[in-house]
């Protein structure tokens, strides 16, 4: 299927289509930061990006389409989970990244979370991105098992990761509290201690 933005013969990577996409997505991020989801419009994005609004409508159709592409673009970034040599260190580093993304002003992470409550398209894209990130981070648990930091029994990596990161979201997103520089490490340590005690061990079904 031909990209509707690719109206010339220039279809090489980094060509016109990629440039226009980058301009538009940068504009979406800037508009979200300044105006929030309520102020995000196709016309505003087109003006800021320096792109004709017909081009924006043709490629992205509506605000939901713009939000989805911004979230999908985040998933295209070559991000790798921390590798510090210990589960506690890895989770602490991960939590520090999360905290930074939530407290930086303006916070695109917070803006996209808010937008996902107003757009079903964005909500689905956000869920996909989070699922992919958690899947990427499961290697932290695999390494911890290999190093003998966790019980030999299978540990539910997703549950451990959620337990380690949840305090950051609870404090900064739900409570809108001031950032605590010690929270990333404390939350990581609590999750590691719980995991070492078998709190996230996968339960075998009865009769299995």
PDB file of C-alpha atoms in Angstrom, residues 67-160:
ATOM      1  CA  UNK A  67      -1.583  10.410  19.082  1.00  0.00           C
ATOM      2  CA  UNK A  68      -1.226   6.805  17.945  1.00  0.00           C
ATOM      3  CA  UNK A  69       1.706   7.676  15.699  1.00  0.00           C
ATOM      4  CA  UNK A  70       3.466   9.629  18.454  1.00  0.00           C
ATOM      5  CA  UNK A  71       3.115   6.638  20.780  1.00  0.00           C
ATOM      6  CA  UNK A  72       4.187   4.214  18.049  1.00  0.00           C
ATOM      7  CA  UNK A  73       7.228   6.403  17.365  1.00  0.00           C
ATOM      8  CA  UNK A  74       8.233   6.076  21.020  1.00  0.00           C
ATOM      9  CA  UNK A  75       8.203   2.319  20.536  1.00  0.00           C
ATOM     10  CA  UNK A  76      10.556   2.666  17.561  1.00  0.00           C
ATOM     11  CA  UNK A  77      13.294   4.197  19.714  1.00  0.00           C
ATOM     12  CA  UNK A  78      16.213   1.820  20.229  1.00  0.00           C
ATOM     13  CA  UNK A  79      15.824   1.711  24.022  1.00  0.00           C
ATOM     14  CA  UNK A  80      17.514  -0.982  26.079  1.00  0.00           C
ATOM     15  CA  UNK A  81      16.820  -1.943  29.712  1.00  0.00           C
ATOM     16  CA  UNK A  82      19.534  -1.126  32.257  1.00  0.00           C
ATOM     17  CA  UNK A  83      22.281  -3.672  32.843  1.00  0.00           C
ATOM     18  CA  UNK A  84      24.107  -2.808  36.073  1.00  0.00           C
ATOM     19  CA  UNK A  85      25.008  -6.322  37.189  1.00  0.00           C
ATOM     20  CA  UNK A  86      22.343  -6.679  39.875  1.00  0.00           C
ATOM     21  CA  UNK A  87      18.553  -6.756  39.948  1.00  0.00           C
ATOM     22  CA  UNK A  88      18.417  -4.008  42.545  1.00  0.00           C
ATOM     23  CA  UNK A  89      20.695  -1.817  40.436  1.00  0.00           C
ATOM     24  CA  UNK A  90      18.742  -2.517  37.257  1.00  0.00           C
ATOM     25  CA  UNK A  91      15.386  -1.712  38.835  1.00  0.00           C
ATOM     26  CA  UNK A  92      16.765   1.413  40.494  1.00  0.00           C
ATOM     27  CA  UNK A  93      18.112   2.652  37.152  1.00  0.00           C
ATOM     28  CA  UNK A  94      14.793   1.856  35.473  1.00  0.00           C
ATOM     29  CA  UNK A  95      12.884   3.719  38.175  1.00  0.00           C
ATOM     30  CA  UNK A  96      15.135   6.741  37.814  1.00  0.00           C
ATOM     31  CA  UNK A  97      14.380   6.851  34.096  1.00  0.00           C
ATOM     32  CA  UNK A  98      10.666   6.636  34.856  1.00  0.00           C
ATOM     33  CA  UNK A  99      10.824   9.352  37.499  1.00  0.00           C
ATOM     34  CA  UNK A 100      12.735  11.670  35.179  1.00  0.00           C
ATOM     35  CA  UNK A 101      10.133  11.181  32.426  1.00  0.00           C
ATOM     36  CA  UNK A 102       7.343  12.084  34.852  1.00  0.00           C
ATOM     37  CA  UNK A 103       8.895  15.139  36.512  1.00  0.00           C
ATOM     38  CA  UNK A 104      10.524  16.794  33.497  1.00  0.00           C
ATOM     39  CA  UNK A 105       8.625  19.898  32.430  1.00  0.00           C
ATOM     40  CA  UNK A 106       6.772  19.563  30.206  1.00  0.00           C
ATOM     41  CA  UNK A 107       6.267  15.820  30.569  1.00  0.00           C
ATOM     42  CA  UNK A 108       5.282  14.121  27.338  1.00  0.00           C
ATOM     43  CA  UNK A 109       4.710  10.892  29.277  1.00  0.00           C
ATOM     44  CA  UNK A 110       2.066  12.557  31.453  1.00  0.00           C
ATOM     45  CA  UNK A 111       0.491  14.316  28.471  1.00  0.00           C
ATOM     46  CA  UNK A 112       0.116  11.030  26.582  1.00  0.00           C
ATOM     47  CA  UNK A 113      -1.319   9.279  29.638  1.00  0.00           C
ATOM     48  CA  UNK A 114      -3.926  12.018  29.951  1.00  0.00           C
ATOM     49  CA  UNK A 115      -4.694  11.868  26.230  1.00  0.00           C
ATOM     50  CA  UNK A 116      -5.195   8.100  26.371  1.00  0.00           C
ATOM     51  CA  UNK A 117      -8.224   8.647  28.621  1.00  0.00           C
ATOM     52  CA  UNK A 118      -9.865  10.711  25.871  1.00  0.00           C
ATOM     53  CA  UNK A 119      -8.964   8.615  22.809  1.00  0.00           C
ATOM     54  CA  UNK A 120      -9.645   4.916  22.432  1.00  0.00           C
ATOM     55  CA  UNK A 121      -7.058   4.776  19.648  1.00  0.00           C
ATOM     56  CA  UNK A 122      -4.405   6.318  21.880  1.00  0.00           C
ATOM     57  CA  UNK A 123      -5.397   4.063  24.757  1.00  0.00           C
ATOM     58  CA  UNK A 124      -4.837   0.929  22.671  1.00  0.00           C
ATOM     59  CA  UNK A 125      -1.508   2.241  21.377  1.00  0.00           C
ATOM     60  CA  UNK A 126      -0.385   3.119  24.901  1.00  0.00           C
ATOM     61  CA  UNK A 127      -1.298  -0.366  26.119  1.00  0.00           C
ATOM     62  CA  UNK A 128       0.761  -1.901  23.296  1.00  0.00           C
ATOM     63  CA  UNK A 129       3.740   0.284  24.129  1.00  0.00           C
ATOM     64  CA  UNK A 130       3.620  -0.533  27.827  1.00  0.00           C
ATOM     65  CA  UNK A 131       3.268  -4.245  27.110  1.00  0.00           C
ATOM     66  CA  UNK A 132       6.304  -4.087  24.809  1.00  0.00           C
ATOM     67  CA  UNK A 133       8.362  -2.222  27.404  1.00  0.00           C
ATOM     68  CA  UNK A 134       7.494  -4.711  30.147  1.00  0.00           C
ATOM     69  CA  UNK A 135       8.375  -7.567  27.790  1.00  0.00           C
ATOM     70  CA  UNK A 136      11.745  -5.931  27.085  1.00  0.00           C
ATOM     71  CA  UNK A 137      12.416  -5.569  30.810  1.00  0.00           C
ATOM     72  CA  UNK A 138      11.690  -9.214  31.580  1.00  0.00           C
ATOM     73  CA  UNK A 139      15.320  -9.904  30.727  1.00  0.00           C
ATOM     74  CA  UNK A 140      16.253  -8.162  33.992  1.00  0.00           C
ATOM     75  CA  UNK A 141      14.470 -10.919  35.877  1.00  0.00           C
ATOM     76  CA  UNK A 142      16.018 -13.615  33.689  1.00  0.00           C
ATOM     77  CA  UNK A 143      19.484 -12.282  34.460  1.00  0.00           C
ATOM     78  CA  UNK A 144      18.673 -12.135  38.175  1.00  0.00           C
ATOM     79  CA  UNK A 145      17.628 -15.784  38.147  1.00  0.00           C
ATOM     80  CA  UNK A 146      20.842 -16.717  36.324  1.00  0.00           C
ATOM     81  CA  UNK A 147      22.905 -14.843  38.936  1.00  0.00           C
ATOM     82  CA  UNK A 148      21.087 -16.638  41.751  1.00  0.00           C
ATOM     83  CA  UNK A 149      19.417 -13.471  43.081  1.00  0.00           C
ATOM     84  CA  UNK A 150      15.952 -14.975  42.789  1.00  0.00           C
ATOM     85  CA  UNK A 151      14.529 -18.371  43.773  1.00  0.00           C
ATOM     86  CA  UNK A 152      15.007 -21.257  41.389  1.00  0.00           C
ATOM     87  CA  UNK A 153      11.231 -21.452  41.014  1.00  0.00           C
ATOM     88  CA  UNK A 154       9.892 -19.491  38.079  1.00  0.00           C
ATOM     89  CA  UNK A 155       9.324 -15.837  38.970  1.00  0.00           C
ATOM     90  CA  UNK A 156       6.499 -13.896  37.354  1.00  0.00           C
ATOM     91  CA  UNK A 157       8.596 -11.167  35.756  1.00  0.00           C
ATOM     92  CA  UNK A 158       5.670  -8.925  34.850  1.00  0.00           C
ATOM     93  CA  UNK A 159       4.343  -8.890  38.424  1.00  0.00           C
ATOM     94  CA  UNK A 160       7.785  -8.113  39.815  1.00  0.00           C
TER      95      UNK A 160
END
